[in-house]
Coordinates of C-alpha atoms in Angstrom, one line a residue:
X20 CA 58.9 123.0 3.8
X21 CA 55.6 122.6 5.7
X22 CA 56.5 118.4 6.2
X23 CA 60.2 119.1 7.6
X24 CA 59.1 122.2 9.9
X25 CA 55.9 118.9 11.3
X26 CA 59.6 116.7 11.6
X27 CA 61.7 119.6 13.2
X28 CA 58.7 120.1 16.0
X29 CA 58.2 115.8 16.5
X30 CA 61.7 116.0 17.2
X31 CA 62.3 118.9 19.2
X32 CA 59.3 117.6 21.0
X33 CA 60.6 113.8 22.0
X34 CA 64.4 115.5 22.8
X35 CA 62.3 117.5 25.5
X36 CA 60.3 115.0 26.4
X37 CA 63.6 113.0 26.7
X38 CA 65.0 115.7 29.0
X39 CA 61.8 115.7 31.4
X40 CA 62.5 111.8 32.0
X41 CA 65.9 112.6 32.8
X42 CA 65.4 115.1 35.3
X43 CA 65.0 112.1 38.3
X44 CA 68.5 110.9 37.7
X45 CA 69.8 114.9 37.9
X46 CA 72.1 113.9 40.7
X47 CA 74.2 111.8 38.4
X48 CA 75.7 115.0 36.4
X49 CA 75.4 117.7 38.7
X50 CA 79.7 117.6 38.1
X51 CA 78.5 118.2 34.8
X52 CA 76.0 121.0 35.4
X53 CA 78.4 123.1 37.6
X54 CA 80.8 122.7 34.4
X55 CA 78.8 124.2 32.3
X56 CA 77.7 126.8 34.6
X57 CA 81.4 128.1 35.1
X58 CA 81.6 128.1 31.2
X59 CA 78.6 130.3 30.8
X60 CA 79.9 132.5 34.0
X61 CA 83.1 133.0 31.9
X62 CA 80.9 135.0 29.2
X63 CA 80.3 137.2 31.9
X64 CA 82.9 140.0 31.3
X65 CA 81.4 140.4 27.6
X66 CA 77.6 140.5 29.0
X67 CA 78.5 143.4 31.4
X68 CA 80.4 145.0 29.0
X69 CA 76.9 145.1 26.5
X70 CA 74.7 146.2 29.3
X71 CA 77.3 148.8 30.0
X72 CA 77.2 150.2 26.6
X73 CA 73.8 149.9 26.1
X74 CA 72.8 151.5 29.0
X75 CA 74.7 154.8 28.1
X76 CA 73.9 154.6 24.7
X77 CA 70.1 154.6 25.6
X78 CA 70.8 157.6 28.2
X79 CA 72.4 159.2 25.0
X80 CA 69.8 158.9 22.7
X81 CA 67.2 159.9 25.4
X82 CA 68.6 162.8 26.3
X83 CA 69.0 163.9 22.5
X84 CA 65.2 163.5 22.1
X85 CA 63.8 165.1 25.2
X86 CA 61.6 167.5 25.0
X87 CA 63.5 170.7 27.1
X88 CA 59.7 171.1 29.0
X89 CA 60.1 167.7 30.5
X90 CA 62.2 166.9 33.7
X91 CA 65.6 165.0 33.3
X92 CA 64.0 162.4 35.3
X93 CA 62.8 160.8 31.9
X94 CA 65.7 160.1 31.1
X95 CA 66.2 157.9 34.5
X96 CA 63.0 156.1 33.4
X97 CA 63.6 155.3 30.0
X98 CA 67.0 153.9 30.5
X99 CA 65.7 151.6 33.7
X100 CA 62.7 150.8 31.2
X101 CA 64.8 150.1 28.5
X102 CA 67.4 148.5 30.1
X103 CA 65.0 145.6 32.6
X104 CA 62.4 145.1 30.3
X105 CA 64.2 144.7 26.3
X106 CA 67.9 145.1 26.2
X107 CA 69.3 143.9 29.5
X108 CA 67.2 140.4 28.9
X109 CA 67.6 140.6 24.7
X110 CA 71.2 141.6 24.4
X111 CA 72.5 139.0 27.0
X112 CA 70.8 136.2 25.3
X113 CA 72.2 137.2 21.9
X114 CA 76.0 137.6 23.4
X115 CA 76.0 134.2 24.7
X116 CA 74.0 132.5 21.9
X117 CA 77.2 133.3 20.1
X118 CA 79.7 132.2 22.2
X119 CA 77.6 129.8 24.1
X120 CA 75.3 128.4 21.5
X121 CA 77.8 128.3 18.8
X122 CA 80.3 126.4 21.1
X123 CA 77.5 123.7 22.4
X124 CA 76.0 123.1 19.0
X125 CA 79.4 122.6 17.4
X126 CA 80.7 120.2 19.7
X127 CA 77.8 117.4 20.0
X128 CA 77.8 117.7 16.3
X129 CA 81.3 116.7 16.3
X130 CA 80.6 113.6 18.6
X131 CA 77.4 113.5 16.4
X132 CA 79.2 112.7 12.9
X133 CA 82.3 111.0 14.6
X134 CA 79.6 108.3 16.2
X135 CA 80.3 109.2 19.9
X136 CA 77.2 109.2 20.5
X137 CA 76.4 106.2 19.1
X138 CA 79.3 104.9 21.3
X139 CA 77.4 106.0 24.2
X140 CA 74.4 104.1 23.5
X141 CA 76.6 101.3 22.8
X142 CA 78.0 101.3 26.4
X143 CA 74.4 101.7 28.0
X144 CA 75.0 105.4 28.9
X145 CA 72.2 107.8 28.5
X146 CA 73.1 111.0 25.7
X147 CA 70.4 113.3 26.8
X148 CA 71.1 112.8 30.6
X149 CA 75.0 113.4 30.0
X150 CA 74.7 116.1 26.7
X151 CA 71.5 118.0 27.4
X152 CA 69.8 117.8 30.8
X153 CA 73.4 119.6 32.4
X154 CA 73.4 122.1 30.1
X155 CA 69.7 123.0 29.9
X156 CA 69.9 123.4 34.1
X157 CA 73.0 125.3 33.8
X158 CA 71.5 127.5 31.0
X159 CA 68.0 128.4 32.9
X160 CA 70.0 128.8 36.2
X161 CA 72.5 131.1 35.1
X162 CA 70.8 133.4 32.1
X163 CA 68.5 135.1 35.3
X164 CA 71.9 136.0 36.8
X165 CA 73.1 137.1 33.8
X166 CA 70.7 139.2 33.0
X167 CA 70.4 140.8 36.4
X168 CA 74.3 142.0 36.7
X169 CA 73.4 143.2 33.0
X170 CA 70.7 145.1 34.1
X171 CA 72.3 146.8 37.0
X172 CA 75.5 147.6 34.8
X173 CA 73.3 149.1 32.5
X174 CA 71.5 151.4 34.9
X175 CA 74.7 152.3 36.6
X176 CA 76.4 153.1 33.6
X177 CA 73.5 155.0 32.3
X178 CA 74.1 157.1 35.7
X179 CA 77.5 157.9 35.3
X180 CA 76.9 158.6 31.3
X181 CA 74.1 160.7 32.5
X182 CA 75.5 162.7 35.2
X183 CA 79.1 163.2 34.2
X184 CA 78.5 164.1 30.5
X185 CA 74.8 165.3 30.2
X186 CA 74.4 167.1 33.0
X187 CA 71.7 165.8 34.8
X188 CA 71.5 165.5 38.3
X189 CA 72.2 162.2 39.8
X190 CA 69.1 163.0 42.3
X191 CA 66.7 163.2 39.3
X192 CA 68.6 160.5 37.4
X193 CA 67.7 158.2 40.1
X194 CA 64.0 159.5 41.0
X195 CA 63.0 158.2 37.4
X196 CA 64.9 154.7 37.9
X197 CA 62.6 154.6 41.2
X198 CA 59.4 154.7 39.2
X199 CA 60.9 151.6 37.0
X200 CA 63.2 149.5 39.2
X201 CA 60.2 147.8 41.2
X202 CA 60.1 143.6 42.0
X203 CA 57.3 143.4 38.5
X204 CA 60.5 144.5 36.8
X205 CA 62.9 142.7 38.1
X206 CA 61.0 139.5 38.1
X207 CA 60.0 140.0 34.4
X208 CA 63.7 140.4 33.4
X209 CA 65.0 137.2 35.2
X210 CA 61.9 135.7 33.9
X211 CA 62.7 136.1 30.1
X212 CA 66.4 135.1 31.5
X213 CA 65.4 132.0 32.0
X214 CA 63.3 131.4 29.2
X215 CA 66.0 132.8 27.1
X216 CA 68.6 130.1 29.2
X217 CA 66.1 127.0 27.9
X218 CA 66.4 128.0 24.3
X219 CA 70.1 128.7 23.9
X220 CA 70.5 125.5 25.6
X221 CA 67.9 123.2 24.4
X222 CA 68.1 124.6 20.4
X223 CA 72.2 124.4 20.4
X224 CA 71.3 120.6 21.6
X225 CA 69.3 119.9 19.2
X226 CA 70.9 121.4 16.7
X227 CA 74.1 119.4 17.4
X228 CA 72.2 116.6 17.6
X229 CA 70.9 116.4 13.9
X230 CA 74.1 117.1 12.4
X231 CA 75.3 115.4 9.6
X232 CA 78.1 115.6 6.8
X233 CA 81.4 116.0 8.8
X234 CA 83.5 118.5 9.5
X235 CA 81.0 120.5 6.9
X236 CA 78.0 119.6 8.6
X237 CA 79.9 120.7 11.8
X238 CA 80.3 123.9 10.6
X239 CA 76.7 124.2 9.3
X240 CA 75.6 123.3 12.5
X241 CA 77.5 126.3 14.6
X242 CA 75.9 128.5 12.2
X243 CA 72.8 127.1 11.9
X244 CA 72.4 126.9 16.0
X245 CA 73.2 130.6 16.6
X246 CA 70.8 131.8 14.1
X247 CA 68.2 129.9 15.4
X248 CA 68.8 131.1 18.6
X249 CA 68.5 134.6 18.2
X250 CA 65.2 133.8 16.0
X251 CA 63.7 132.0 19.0
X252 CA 64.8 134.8 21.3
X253 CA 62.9 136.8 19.2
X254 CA 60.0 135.8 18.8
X255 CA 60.0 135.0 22.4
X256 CA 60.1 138.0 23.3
X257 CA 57.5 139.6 21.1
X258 CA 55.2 137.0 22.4
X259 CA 55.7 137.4 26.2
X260 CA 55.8 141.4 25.8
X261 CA 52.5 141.8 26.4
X262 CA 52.8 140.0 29.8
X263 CA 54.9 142.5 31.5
X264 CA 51.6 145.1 31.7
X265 CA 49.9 142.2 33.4
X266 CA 52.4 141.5 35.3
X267 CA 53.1 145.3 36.5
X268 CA 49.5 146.0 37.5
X269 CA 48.9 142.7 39.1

């Protein structure tokens, strides 16, 4: 267990390593980059569609647990808190991890156990610089953006849920966003969007990349790269938490 977790890292080490050295030739797949970036853009219905729903249902469950002695501001704080700092970041990683991370990891392990990729070494053609590298810069460019629309459609939708079924006034709703939606915020949310962009990209990759068995092992892989994906977002996040204090006060 302990030995192949010591392989998994050596590995995952010299693919990034790998992807570092490519980054000089970058102008040779930026076709390839802005390919990938529409495909992740076309997840973006589904990510707005989260961030609505989870801003409302944090607006709901706020308001159920406020105590009547506090204003309805509170309400305007948690769901901007909530929304920028944990679910707009967390929940837009997760959506695409599944219909990005599953779709990446899938296909290089098909050109994996049907030797393409062996064919591209053959023909003097670089795999990381036309597999990886495009996707990783597509990834940690558009997950920021992602996340950003996500958190807005949150907020707004935590308005309108707030205004038009709980009663609160849209003037206090938005006096307690004010206290949360500041630049610290904002740049801690694209900040874990990009982090988040790296690993859905660079763990789909390398998952795809050490496929083996078939079509079997093709299907292992899909699996095995979204639940690795979500882990790593995970404990990401739990590690970087912390930060955002630092960040706020600084």
């Amino acid at each position: 267990m302990i030995s192949e977790m010591v392989m998994h890292a050596g590995r995952a080490g010299m693919l990034f390593a790998a992807v570092i050295k490519t980054l000089p030739r970058v102008r040779n797949c930026l076709p390839d980059v802005w390919r990938h970036a529409k495909r992740i853009a076309d997840g973006l219905p589904l990510v707005l569609t989260m961030g609505a729903i989870s801003g409302a249902v944090l607006a709901q469950q706020t308001s159920y647990q406020l105590n009547p002695s506090l204003p309805d501001s509170v309400i305007g704080v948690a769901v901007a808190a909530g929304v920028l700092t944990e679910l707009g970041p967390v929940l837009t990683a997760i959506v695409l991890a599944g219909r990005i991370g599953a779709g990446t990891g899938a296909e290089i392990a098909t050109m994996k156990v049907s030797d393409q990729i062996d064919a591209l070494l053959t023909l003097g053609r670089d795999p990381v610089l036309e597999l990886v590298t495009p996707r990783l810069l597509a990834a940690s460019a558009m997950l920021p953006i992602c996340v950003l629309l996500a958190d807005c459609v949150g907020i707004a939708a935590g308005h309108l849920f707030s205004t038009m079924l709980l009663g609160v006034e849209p003037h206090q709703f938005l006096a307690g966003v004010k206290e949360q939606y500041h630049h610290p915020a904002l740049i801690f949310s694209a900040t874990k969007g990009f982090l988040f962009g790296i690993i859905i990209a660079f763990v789909s990759c390398y998952t795809g990349l050490q496929a083996r068995g078939g079509a079997a092992g093709v299907g292992r892989t899909a699996t095995s790269a979204v639940v690795s994906i979500i882990m790593w977002v995970m404990v990401t996040d739990a590690v970087i938490a912390p930060l955002y204090k630092t960040i706020a006060t600084s």
